[in-house]
Short mmCIF file of C-alpha atoms in Angstrom, two decimals:
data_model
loop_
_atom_site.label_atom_id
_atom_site.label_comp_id
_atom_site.label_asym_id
_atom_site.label_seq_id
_atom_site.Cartn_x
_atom_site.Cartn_y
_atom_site.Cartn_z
CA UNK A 1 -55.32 30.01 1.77
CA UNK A 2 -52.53 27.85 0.02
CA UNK A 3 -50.79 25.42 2.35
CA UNK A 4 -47.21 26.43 2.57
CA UNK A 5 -44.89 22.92 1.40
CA UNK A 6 -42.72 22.56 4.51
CA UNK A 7 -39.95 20.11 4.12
CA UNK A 8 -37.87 18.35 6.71
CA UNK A 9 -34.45 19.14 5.82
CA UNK A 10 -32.08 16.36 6.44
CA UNK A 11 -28.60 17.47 8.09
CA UNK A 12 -25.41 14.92 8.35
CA UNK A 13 -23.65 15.87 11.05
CA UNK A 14 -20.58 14.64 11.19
CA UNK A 15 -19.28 13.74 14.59
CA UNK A 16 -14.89 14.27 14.57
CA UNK A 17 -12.69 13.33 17.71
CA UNK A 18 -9.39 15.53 17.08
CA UNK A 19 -6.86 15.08 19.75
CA UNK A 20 -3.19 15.93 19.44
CA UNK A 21 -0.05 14.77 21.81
CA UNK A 22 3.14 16.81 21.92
CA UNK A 23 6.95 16.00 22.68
CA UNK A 24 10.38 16.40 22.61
CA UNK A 25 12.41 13.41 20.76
CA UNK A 26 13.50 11.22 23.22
CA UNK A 27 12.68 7.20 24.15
CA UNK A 28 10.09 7.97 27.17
CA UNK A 29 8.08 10.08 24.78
CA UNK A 30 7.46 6.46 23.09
CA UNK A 31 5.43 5.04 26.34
CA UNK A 32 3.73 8.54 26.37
CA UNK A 33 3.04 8.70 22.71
CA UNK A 34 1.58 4.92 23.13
CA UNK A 35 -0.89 5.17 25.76
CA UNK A 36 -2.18 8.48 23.88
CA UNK A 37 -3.01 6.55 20.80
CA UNK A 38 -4.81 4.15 22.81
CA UNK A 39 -6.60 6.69 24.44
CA UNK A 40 -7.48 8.24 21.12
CA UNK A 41 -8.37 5.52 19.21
CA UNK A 42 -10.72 4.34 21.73
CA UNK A 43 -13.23 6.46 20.30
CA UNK A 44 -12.49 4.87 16.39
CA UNK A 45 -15.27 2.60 15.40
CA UNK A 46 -12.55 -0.14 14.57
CA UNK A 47 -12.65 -3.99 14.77
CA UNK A 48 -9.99 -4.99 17.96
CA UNK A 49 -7.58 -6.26 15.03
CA UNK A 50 -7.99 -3.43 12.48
CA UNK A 51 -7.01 -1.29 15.79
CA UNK A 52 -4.47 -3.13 16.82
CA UNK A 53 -2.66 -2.84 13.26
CA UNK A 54 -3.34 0.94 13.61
CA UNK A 55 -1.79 1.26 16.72
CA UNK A 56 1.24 -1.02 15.03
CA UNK A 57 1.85 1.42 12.46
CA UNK A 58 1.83 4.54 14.82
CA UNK A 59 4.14 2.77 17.00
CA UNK A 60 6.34 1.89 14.08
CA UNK A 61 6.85 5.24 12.74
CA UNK A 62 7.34 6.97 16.17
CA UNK A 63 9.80 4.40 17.08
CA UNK A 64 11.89 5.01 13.86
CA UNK A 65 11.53 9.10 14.19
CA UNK A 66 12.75 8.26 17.99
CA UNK A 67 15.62 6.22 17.71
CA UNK A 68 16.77 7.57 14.25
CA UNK A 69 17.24 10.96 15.30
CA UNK A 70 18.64 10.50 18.83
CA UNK A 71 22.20 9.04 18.15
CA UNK A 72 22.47 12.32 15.49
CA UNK A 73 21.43 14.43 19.02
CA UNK A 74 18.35 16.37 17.17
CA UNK A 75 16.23 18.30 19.63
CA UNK A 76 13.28 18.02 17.92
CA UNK A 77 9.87 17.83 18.48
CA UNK A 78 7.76 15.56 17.47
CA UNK A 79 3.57 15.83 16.94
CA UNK A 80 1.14 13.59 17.14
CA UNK A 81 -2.27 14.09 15.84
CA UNK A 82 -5.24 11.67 15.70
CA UNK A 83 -8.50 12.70 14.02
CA UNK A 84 -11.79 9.77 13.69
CA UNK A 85 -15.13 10.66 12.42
CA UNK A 86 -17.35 7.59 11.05
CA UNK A 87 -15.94 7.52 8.19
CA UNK A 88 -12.09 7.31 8.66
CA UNK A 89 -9.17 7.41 11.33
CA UNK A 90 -6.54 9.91 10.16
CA UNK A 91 -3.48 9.72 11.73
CA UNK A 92 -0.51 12.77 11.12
CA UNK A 93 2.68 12.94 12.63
CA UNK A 94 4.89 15.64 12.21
CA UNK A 95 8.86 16.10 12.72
CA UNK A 96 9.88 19.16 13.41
CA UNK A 97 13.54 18.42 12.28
CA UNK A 98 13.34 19.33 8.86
CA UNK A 99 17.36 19.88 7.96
CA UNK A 100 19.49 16.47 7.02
CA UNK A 101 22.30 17.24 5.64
CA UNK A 102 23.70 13.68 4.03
CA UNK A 103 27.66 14.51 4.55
CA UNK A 104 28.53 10.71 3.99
CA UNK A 105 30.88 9.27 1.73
CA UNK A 106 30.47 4.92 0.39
CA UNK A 107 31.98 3.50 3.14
CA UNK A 108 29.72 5.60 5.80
CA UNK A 109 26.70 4.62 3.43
CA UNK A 110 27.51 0.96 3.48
CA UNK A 111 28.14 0.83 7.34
CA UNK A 112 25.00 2.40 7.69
CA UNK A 113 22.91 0.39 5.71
CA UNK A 114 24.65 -2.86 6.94
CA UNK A 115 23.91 -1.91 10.50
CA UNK A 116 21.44 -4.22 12.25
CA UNK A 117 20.46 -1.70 14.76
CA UNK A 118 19.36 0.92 12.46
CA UNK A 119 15.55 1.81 12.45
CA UNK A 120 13.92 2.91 9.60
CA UNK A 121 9.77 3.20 8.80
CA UNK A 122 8.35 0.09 6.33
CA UNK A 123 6.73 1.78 3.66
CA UNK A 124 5.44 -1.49 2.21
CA UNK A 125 4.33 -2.18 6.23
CA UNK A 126 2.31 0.56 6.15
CA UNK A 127 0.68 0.52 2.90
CA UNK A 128 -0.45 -2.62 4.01
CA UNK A 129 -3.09 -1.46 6.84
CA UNK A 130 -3.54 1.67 5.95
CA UNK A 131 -5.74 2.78 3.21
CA UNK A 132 -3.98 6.04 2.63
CA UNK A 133 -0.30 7.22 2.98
CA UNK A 134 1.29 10.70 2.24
CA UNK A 135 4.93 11.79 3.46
CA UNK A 136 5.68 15.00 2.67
CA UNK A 137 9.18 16.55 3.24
CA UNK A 138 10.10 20.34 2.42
CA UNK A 139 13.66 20.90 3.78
CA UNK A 140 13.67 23.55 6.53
CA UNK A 141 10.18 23.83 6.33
CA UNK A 142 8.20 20.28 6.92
CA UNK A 143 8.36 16.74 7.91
CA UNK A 144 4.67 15.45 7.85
CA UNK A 145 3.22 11.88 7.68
CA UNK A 146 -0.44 11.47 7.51
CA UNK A 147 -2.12 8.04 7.50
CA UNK A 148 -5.62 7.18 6.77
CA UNK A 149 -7.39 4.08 7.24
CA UNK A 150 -11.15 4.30 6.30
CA UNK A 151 -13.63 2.49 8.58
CA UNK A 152 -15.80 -0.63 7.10
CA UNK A 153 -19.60 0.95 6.56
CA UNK A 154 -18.38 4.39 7.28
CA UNK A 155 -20.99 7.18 6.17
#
């Protein structure tokens, strides 16, 4: 009787942590939004500094969404969503004001950019830890930022 050739099949599994944070714009959500990404990123299999710098540049962009949208009174929500497997930490945050309407003449566009207190997000900040960076803005439909920052030996 022939033998029958039985093979082991090898199966990658890969293991994802996927956990998302909600709220509405305002400064507590910051200290909310912080100790989630902690929390989250717990699980990445990130260096202390590499970390550290990822938790910088959530904190950065939340910060800006925050305080940029409350003086203009926007209700909006904001999403926070962290997803690590072994081979990367994606992080997407999404806005869910998605109408700016830019009613301002030179002299409101030179106070504003000459104001001190103004927050915006460091692009070249960002590109600078993270591996990956996509901001994608349809008006009235979506206000997304996804970061990705792939881990050292990741399979």
């Amino acid at each position: 009787m022939p033998r029958k050739d039985v093979r082991k099949r090898s199966v990658a599994l890969r293991r994802t942590f996927r956990q998302e944070a909600v709220s509405a714009r305002h400064t507590g959500a910051l200290d909310e939004f912080r100790a989630f990404s902690r929390e989250a990123l717990a699980n990445a299999a990130l260096d202390e500094y590499e970390r550290g710098l990822v938790l910088l540049s959530i904190d950065e962009v939340l910060t800006a969404t925050v305080e940029s949208g409350l003086p203009r009174g926007l209700e909006a929500q904001i999403r926070l969503v962290i997803d690590i497997n072994d081979v990367r930490v994606r992080i997407m945050i999404e806005d869910s004001e998605t109408r700016f309407e830019n009613h301002m003449d030179g002299e409101d566009f030179t106070q504003q950019r000459e104001d001190a207190g103004r927050r915006e997000v460091d692009v070249v900040f960002l590109n600078s830890i993270m591996d990956e960076v996509t901001y994608t803005f349809q008006k009235g439909l979506q206000n997304r930022l996804v970061m990705t920052k792939f881990i050292a030996g990741g399979t």
